[in-house]
Coordinates of C-alpha atoms in Angstrom, one line a residue:
M1 CA 81.2 -16.6 30.1
N2 CA 84.9 -17.3 30.1
G3 CA 85.6 -19.4 27.0
G4 CA 83.2 -21.5 25.0
K5 CA 82.4 -25.1 26.1
H6 CA 81.5 -28.3 24.3
I7 CA 77.7 -28.9 24.4
V8 CA 76.0 -32.0 23.0
V9 CA 72.3 -31.7 22.0
T10 CA 70.5 -35.0 21.5
V11 CA 67.1 -36.0 20.2
N12 CA 65.5 -39.0 18.6
A13 CA 65.6 -37.7 14.9
A14 CA 67.8 -35.2 13.1
W15 CA 64.8 -33.6 11.5
N16 CA 63.5 -32.7 15.0
L17 CA 66.7 -30.7 15.6
L18 CA 66.5 -28.9 12.2
N19 CA 62.7 -28.1 12.5
Y20 CA 62.4 -27.3 16.2
R21 CA 65.8 -26.7 17.9
T22 CA 67.7 -24.3 15.6
G23 CA 67.0 -21.4 17.9
I24 CA 68.7 -23.1 20.8
I25 CA 71.5 -24.3 18.6
R26 CA 72.2 -20.7 17.4
M27 CA 72.1 -19.4 21.0
L28 CA 74.7 -22.0 22.0
Q29 CA 76.9 -20.9 19.1
D30 CA 76.4 -17.2 19.9
E31 CA 77.5 -18.0 23.5
G32 CA 80.8 -19.3 21.9
H33 CA 80.1 -23.0 22.5
R34 CA 81.1 -25.9 20.2
V35 CA 77.9 -27.8 19.4
T36 CA 77.7 -31.6 18.7
L37 CA 74.4 -33.1 17.7
L38 CA 73.7 -36.7 18.7
A39 CA 70.8 -38.3 16.8
P40 CA 69.9 -40.9 14.3
R41 CA 71.2 -39.5 11.0
D42 CA 68.6 -38.7 8.3
D43 CA 68.2 -36.3 5.4
S44 CA 68.3 -33.3 7.8
A45 CA 71.9 -34.0 8.9
P46 CA 73.7 -32.1 6.1
A47 CA 71.7 -28.9 6.8
L48 CA 72.6 -29.2 10.5
E49 CA 76.3 -29.7 9.7
A50 CA 76.0 -26.6 7.4
L51 CA 75.0 -24.6 10.6
G52 CA 78.5 -25.3 11.9
C53 CA 77.6 -28.2 14.1
D54 CA 79.4 -31.6 14.4
F55 CA 77.0 -34.6 14.0
E56 CA 77.2 -37.9 15.7
H57 CA 74.9 -40.8 14.6
I58 CA 73.3 -42.9 17.2
A59 CA 71.1 -45.9 16.2
M60 CA 67.8 -46.0 17.9
T61 CA 64.1 -46.3 17.1
R62 CA 61.3 -44.2 18.6
R63 CA 59.1 -47.1 19.6
G64 CA 61.5 -50.1 20.0
K65 CA 60.9 -52.1 23.1
S66 CA 63.4 -55.0 23.0
P67 CA 65.3 -54.9 26.3
V68 CA 68.4 -56.2 24.6
T69 CA 68.3 -53.6 21.8
E70 CA 67.5 -50.7 24.2
A71 CA 70.3 -51.8 26.6
G72 CA 72.6 -51.5 23.6
V73 CA 71.4 -48.0 22.9
V74 CA 72.2 -47.0 26.5
A75 CA 75.7 -48.6 26.2
N76 CA 76.3 -46.8 22.9
A77 CA 75.2 -43.4 24.4
Y78 CA 77.6 -44.0 27.3
R79 CA 80.5 -44.9 25.0
T80 CA 79.8 -41.9 22.7
L81 CA 79.6 -39.4 25.6
R82 CA 82.7 -40.9 27.2
R83 CA 84.6 -40.4 24.0
L84 CA 83.2 -36.8 23.3
R85 CA 83.5 -35.7 27.0
P86 CA 81.2 -32.7 26.6
D87 CA 80.8 -30.1 29.2
A88 CA 77.0 -30.5 29.3
V89 CA 74.3 -32.4 27.5
I90 CA 70.9 -30.9 26.5
S91 CA 68.4 -33.6 25.7
F92 CA 64.9 -33.9 24.2
T93 CA 62.5 -36.8 23.7
I94 CA 61.8 -39.7 26.1
K95 CA 64.5 -42.2 25.1
N96 CA 67.2 -39.6 24.8
N97 CA 66.3 -38.2 28.1
I98 CA 66.5 -41.5 29.9
Y99 CA 69.4 -43.1 28.1
T100 CA 71.8 -40.1 27.8
G101 CA 70.7 -39.1 31.3
I102 CA 71.9 -42.4 32.7
A103 CA 75.2 -42.0 30.8
C104 CA 75.6 -38.4 32.0
R105 CA 75.0 -39.5 35.6
L106 CA 77.7 -42.2 35.3
L107 CA 80.2 -39.9 33.6
G108 CA 79.5 -36.8 35.9
I109 CA 78.3 -34.6 33.0
P110 CA 75.8 -31.8 33.7
F111 CA 72.5 -32.8 32.1
L112 CA 69.6 -30.7 31.0
P113 CA 66.6 -32.7 29.7
N114 CA 63.3 -31.5 28.3
V115 CA 60.1 -33.4 29.1
S116 CA 58.0 -32.8 26.0
G117 CA 55.0 -34.9 27.3
R118 CA 54.9 -38.3 29.0
G119 CA 53.8 -40.1 25.9
A120 CA 52.2 -43.5 25.4
V121 CA 54.5 -45.3 27.8
F122 CA 52.5 -44.1 30.7
Q123 CA 49.4 -45.8 29.3
E124 CA 51.1 -49.2 29.4
P125 CA 50.6 -51.9 32.1
G126 CA 51.6 -51.0 35.7
L127 CA 54.9 -53.0 35.6
T128 CA 56.1 -51.2 32.6
V129 CA 55.3 -47.8 34.2
R130 CA 57.2 -48.7 37.3
A131 CA 60.2 -49.7 35.3
V132 CA 60.1 -46.4 33.3
L133 CA 59.7 -44.4 36.6
A134 CA 62.8 -46.1 38.0
A135 CA 64.7 -45.3 34.8
Y136 CA 63.7 -41.7 35.0
R137 CA 64.9 -41.4 38.6
L138 CA 68.2 -42.7 37.7
A139 CA 68.5 -40.3 34.7
F140 CA 67.0 -37.2 36.3
N141 CA 67.8 -37.2 39.9
R142 CA 71.2 -35.5 39.5
A143 CA 70.2 -33.4 36.5
A144 CA 71.4 -29.8 36.5
C145 CA 67.9 -28.7 35.4
V146 CA 64.8 -30.5 34.1
F147 CA 62.5 -28.5 31.7
Y148 CA 58.8 -29.2 31.6
Q149 CA 56.3 -28.0 29.1
N150 CA 53.2 -28.1 31.3
P151 CA 52.6 -28.0 35.1
E152 CA 50.9 -31.4 35.2
D153 CA 54.0 -33.2 33.9
R154 CA 56.2 -31.4 36.5
A155 CA 53.8 -32.3 39.3
F156 CA 53.6 -35.9 38.1
F157 CA 57.4 -36.3 38.1
L158 CA 58.0 -34.6 41.4
D159 CA 55.2 -36.6 43.0
H160 CA 57.0 -39.8 41.9
G161 CA 60.3 -38.7 43.3
I162 CA 61.8 -37.7 40.0
G163 CA 64.0 -34.6 40.1
S164 CA 63.5 -31.7 42.4
L165 CA 61.5 -28.5 42.3
D166 CA 64.5 -26.2 42.7
R167 CA 66.2 -27.8 39.6
S168 CA 63.2 -27.6 37.3
T169 CA 61.9 -24.9 34.9
L170 CA 58.4 -24.6 33.4
L171 CA 58.6 -23.7 29.7
P172 CA 55.9 -22.6 27.2
G173 CA 56.3 -25.8 25.1
S174 CA 59.2 -25.5 22.6
G175 CA 58.2 -22.0 21.8
V176 CA 57.5 -20.7 18.4
D177 CA 59.5 -18.4 16.0
L178 CA 57.0 -15.5 15.7
D179 CA 58.8 -14.2 12.6
K180 CA 58.7 -17.4 10.8
F181 CA 55.0 -18.1 11.8
R182 CA 53.5 -14.7 11.1
A183 CA 49.9 -13.8 11.5
A184 CA 48.0 -14.7 8.3
P185 CA 44.6 -13.1 7.1
M186 CA 41.6 -15.3 7.8
P187 CA 40.5 -17.0 4.6
A188 CA 37.2 -16.1 2.9
H189 CA 35.4 -19.4 2.9
D190 CA 31.7 -20.1 2.5
A191 CA 32.1 -22.8 5.1
P192 CA 35.0 -23.4 7.5
T193 CA 38.1 -25.4 6.7
F194 CA 39.4 -27.3 9.8
L195 CA 43.0 -28.6 9.9
M196 CA 44.4 -31.3 12.1
I197 CA 48.3 -31.6 12.2
A198 CA 49.4 -34.8 13.9
R199 CA 50.9 -38.2 13.4
V200 CA 48.0 -40.5 12.5
L201 CA 48.0 -42.2 15.9
R202 CA 44.9 -43.5 17.5
D203 CA 45.5 -41.5 20.7
K204 CA 45.9 -38.3 18.8
G205 CA 42.1 -38.5 18.3
V206 CA 42.0 -39.1 14.6
A207 CA 38.9 -41.3 14.8
E208 CA 37.1 -38.7 16.9
Y209 CA 38.0 -36.0 14.3
A210 CA 36.5 -38.1 11.6
A211 CA 33.3 -38.8 13.6
A212 CA 33.0 -35.2 14.5
A213 CA 33.5 -34.2 10.8
R214 CA 30.5 -36.4 9.8
A215 CA 28.4 -34.7 12.4
V216 CA 29.4 -31.2 11.5
Q217 CA 29.0 -31.8 7.7
A218 CA 25.4 -32.9 8.4
R219 CA 24.8 -29.3 9.5
H220 CA 27.5 -27.5 7.4
P221 CA 27.7 -29.7 4.2
K222 CA 30.5 -27.6 2.7
A223 CA 32.7 -27.8 5.8
R224 CA 36.2 -29.2 4.9
F225 CA 38.3 -31.4 7.3
V226 CA 42.0 -31.7 6.4
L227 CA 44.4 -34.0 8.1
I228 CA 48.3 -33.9 7.7
G229 CA 50.9 -35.9 9.4
G230 CA 52.9 -39.1 9.1
H231 CA 51.5 -42.5 9.1
G232 CA 53.4 -45.7 10.1
S233 CA 53.0 -49.4 10.8
G234 CA 51.9 -50.7 14.1
P235 CA 48.7 -51.0 16.1
E236 CA 49.1 -47.5 17.5
Y237 CA 48.4 -46.0 14.1
M238 CA 44.9 -45.7 12.5
P239 CA 44.3 -48.4 9.9
E240 CA 44.9 -47.3 6.4
T241 CA 41.6 -48.8 5.4
D242 CA 39.8 -46.3 7.7
L243 CA 41.7 -43.3 6.1
A244 CA 40.8 -44.6 2.7
A245 CA 37.2 -45.0 3.6
W246 CA 37.0 -41.4 5.1
Q247 CA 38.6 -40.0 2.0
A248 CA 36.3 -41.9 -0.3
A249 CA 33.3 -40.6 1.6
G250 CA 34.5 -37.0 1.5
V251 CA 34.7 -36.9 5.3
I252 CA 38.5 -36.1 5.6
D253 CA 41.1 -34.9 3.1
Y254 CA 44.3 -36.7 4.2
L255 CA 47.4 -35.1 2.6
G256 CA 50.1 -37.1 4.3
E257 CA 53.3 -35.5 5.6
V258 CA 54.0 -31.9 4.7
G259 CA 57.3 -30.2 4.9
D260 CA 56.0 -26.7 5.5
V261 CA 52.8 -26.5 7.4
R262 CA 52.4 -22.7 7.1
P263 CA 50.5 -22.6 3.8
L264 CA 47.9 -25.1 5.1
I265 CA 47.5 -23.3 8.4
A266 CA 46.9 -20.1 6.4
E267 CA 44.2 -21.8 4.4
A268 CA 42.5 -23.1 7.5
D269 CA 39.8 -21.3 9.6
A270 CA 40.8 -23.2 12.7
V271 CA 43.2 -25.8 13.8
V272 CA 42.0 -28.9 15.7
L273 CA 43.8 -31.5 17.9
P274 CA 41.4 -33.8 19.8
S275 CA 44.4 -35.6 21.4
Y276 CA 44.3 -37.8 24.5
Y277 CA 48.0 -38.6 24.2
L278 CA 50.0 -37.4 27.1
E279 CA 51.3 -34.3 25.3
G280 CA 53.9 -31.7 26.4
T281 CA 52.5 -28.5 24.8
P282 CA 51.7 -29.5 21.2
R283 CA 53.8 -27.5 18.8
A284 CA 51.3 -27.6 16.0
L285 CA 48.9 -25.7 18.2
I286 CA 51.3 -22.9 19.2
E287 CA 52.3 -22.6 15.6
A288 CA 48.7 -22.2 14.6
A289 CA 48.2 -19.6 17.4
A290 CA 51.2 -17.6 16.1
M291 CA 49.5 -17.6 12.6
G292 CA 46.4 -16.2 14.1
R293 CA 44.2 -19.3 14.0
P294 CA 41.6 -20.3 16.6
I295 CA 42.2 -23.6 18.2
V296 CA 39.9 -26.5 19.1
T297 CA 41.6 -29.1 21.4
T298 CA 41.0 -31.3 24.4
D299 CA 40.9 -30.3 28.0
T300 CA 44.0 -32.3 28.8
A301 CA 47.5 -31.5 30.1
G302 CA 49.5 -29.4 27.6
C303 CA 46.6 -29.1 25.1
R304 CA 44.5 -26.9 27.5
D305 CA 47.4 -24.5 27.9
T306 CA 47.2 -23.3 24.3
V307 CA 43.6 -22.0 24.5
A308 CA 41.7 -19.3 26.4
P309 CA 38.3 -20.9 26.1
G310 CA 35.8 -18.8 24.3
T311 CA 38.5 -16.2 23.5
T312 CA 41.1 -17.9 21.4
G313 CA 39.2 -21.2 20.7
F314 CA 37.3 -24.0 22.4
L315 CA 38.1 -27.0 24.6
C316 CA 36.3 -30.3 24.3
Q317 CA 36.3 -33.5 26.4
P318 CA 38.9 -36.2 25.3
R319 CA 37.6 -39.3 23.6
D320 CA 34.2 -37.6 23.0
A321 CA 33.4 -37.0 19.3
G322 CA 30.0 -35.6 20.2
D323 CA 31.5 -32.8 22.3
L324 CA 34.1 -32.2 19.7
A325 CA 31.5 -31.8 17.0
E326 CA 29.5 -29.5 19.3
K327 CA 32.6 -27.2 19.7
L328 CA 33.3 -27.3 15.9
N329 CA 29.7 -26.4 15.2
A330 CA 30.0 -23.5 17.6
F331 CA 32.9 -22.3 15.7
A332 CA 31.2 -22.8 12.4
D333 CA 28.3 -20.7 13.6
L334 CA 30.4 -17.7 14.4
T335 CA 30.3 -14.7 12.1
P336 CA 33.4 -13.8 10.1
V337 CA 34.1 -10.8 12.3
A338 CA 33.9 -13.1 15.5
R339 CA 36.3 -15.6 13.9
E340 CA 38.7 -12.8 13.0
A341 CA 38.6 -11.5 16.6
M342 CA 39.3 -15.1 17.9
G343 CA 42.2 -15.4 15.5
A344 CA 43.7 -12.1 16.5
A345 CA 43.4 -13.1 20.2
S346 CA 45.1 -16.4 19.5
R347 CA 48.0 -14.5 17.9
K348 CA 48.3 -12.2 20.9
R349 CA 48.3 -15.2 23.2
A350 CA 51.2 -16.7 21.2
E351 CA 53.2 -13.4 21.4
T352 CA 52.6 -13.2 25.2
L353 CA 53.2 -16.9 26.2
F354 CA 54.8 -18.9 23.4
D355 CA 57.6 -16.7 22.0
E356 CA 60.6 -19.0 21.3
R357 CA 62.8 -16.3 22.9
I358 CA 61.4 -17.2 26.3
V359 CA 62.5 -20.8 25.8
I360 CA 66.0 -19.8 24.5
D361 CA 66.5 -17.4 27.4
A362 CA 65.6 -20.0 29.9
Y363 CA 68.2 -22.4 28.4
R364 CA 70.9 -19.8 28.3
T365 CA 70.3 -19.1 32.1
A366 CA 70.1 -22.8 33.1
L367 CA 73.2 -23.7 31.1
R368 CA 75.3 -20.8 32.5
A369 CA 74.3 -22.0 36.0
A370 CA 75.2 -25.7 35.1
L371 CA 78.6 -24.6 33.7
A372 CA 79.5 -22.2 36.5
P373 CA 82.4 -23.3 38.7
Q374 CA 81.2 -25.2 41.8
T375 CA 82.5 -23.8 45.1
G376 CA 83.0 -26.1 48.0
G377 CA 81.9 -25.6 51.5
G378 CA 85.3 -26.1 53.2
G379 CA 85.9 -24.6 56.5

């Protein structure tokens, strides 16, 4: 490429950039580009600046719904991008995709968003969904390339007139760094330890996980069920009283947020995500696969893509604690040799499908095309 360009990468939290996007950031720098990160500033910002990136703060909340406040975020995104005048914008997460997408369209900046799941907004009342679809059309319909993490999301957006097939790319989630998430030996446990990694949201299937744990422990009394992930305020989160009751009864061991999940994955026999949230491709599951752990998850968009049923794990029906318990018992009944074989197959699947380099190469290709000089069709 002739000379580096100025690329903005935007997401709803700086920690997201540090934990999940450094591979893409390094690729951009290796291509000779100047990188500016646009996100709410948090404790991760200094580490991102140490990578050689500029950092621009944008005030926003993940779940804020006030029309006045959200319109202010759009206006701020527009003013910031008008001032920065980047050559392209790469975006992640719902609000950043919509708000910076609208600003890019108004400013004529090439825009490359990533749809990492449809999220809870598409489970809202019909009027809300119609408004969000209209906003997506405005943001995406002139995008240089839209990245999707599962085929169901791409089909949904295209069916609703959002974007176009020829300007879309299907990715294996966010990919996983196979050197950082190395295969770990299966632990030698008398009874299995199951691990769930998720924010403690209702629609992540936390209540189903607890109910299934009770059922499995009736048959395997020493089975352990660990839960890690952030908890916040709001009706979308499980009540803290429920968490406390499960812990007091020995049903679930809730450890809160954990900075490095790898030691806990290594201690687990299988990783579980009974989500009915509209996921992209859950990163926790592909990290678990990379570390050679079998997976038990729901037969839903994004989640099902992480599992070869019966070979690398099991799929269960969403919102069905009984079916989840049945699949967890099926895993618990496996011999140690069978569990090891399932874990090895899970690692192999990660190497084949979820290598972060696949994602980075897709971004490199799409960005080069977006930045290529446009030729006119003059006569």
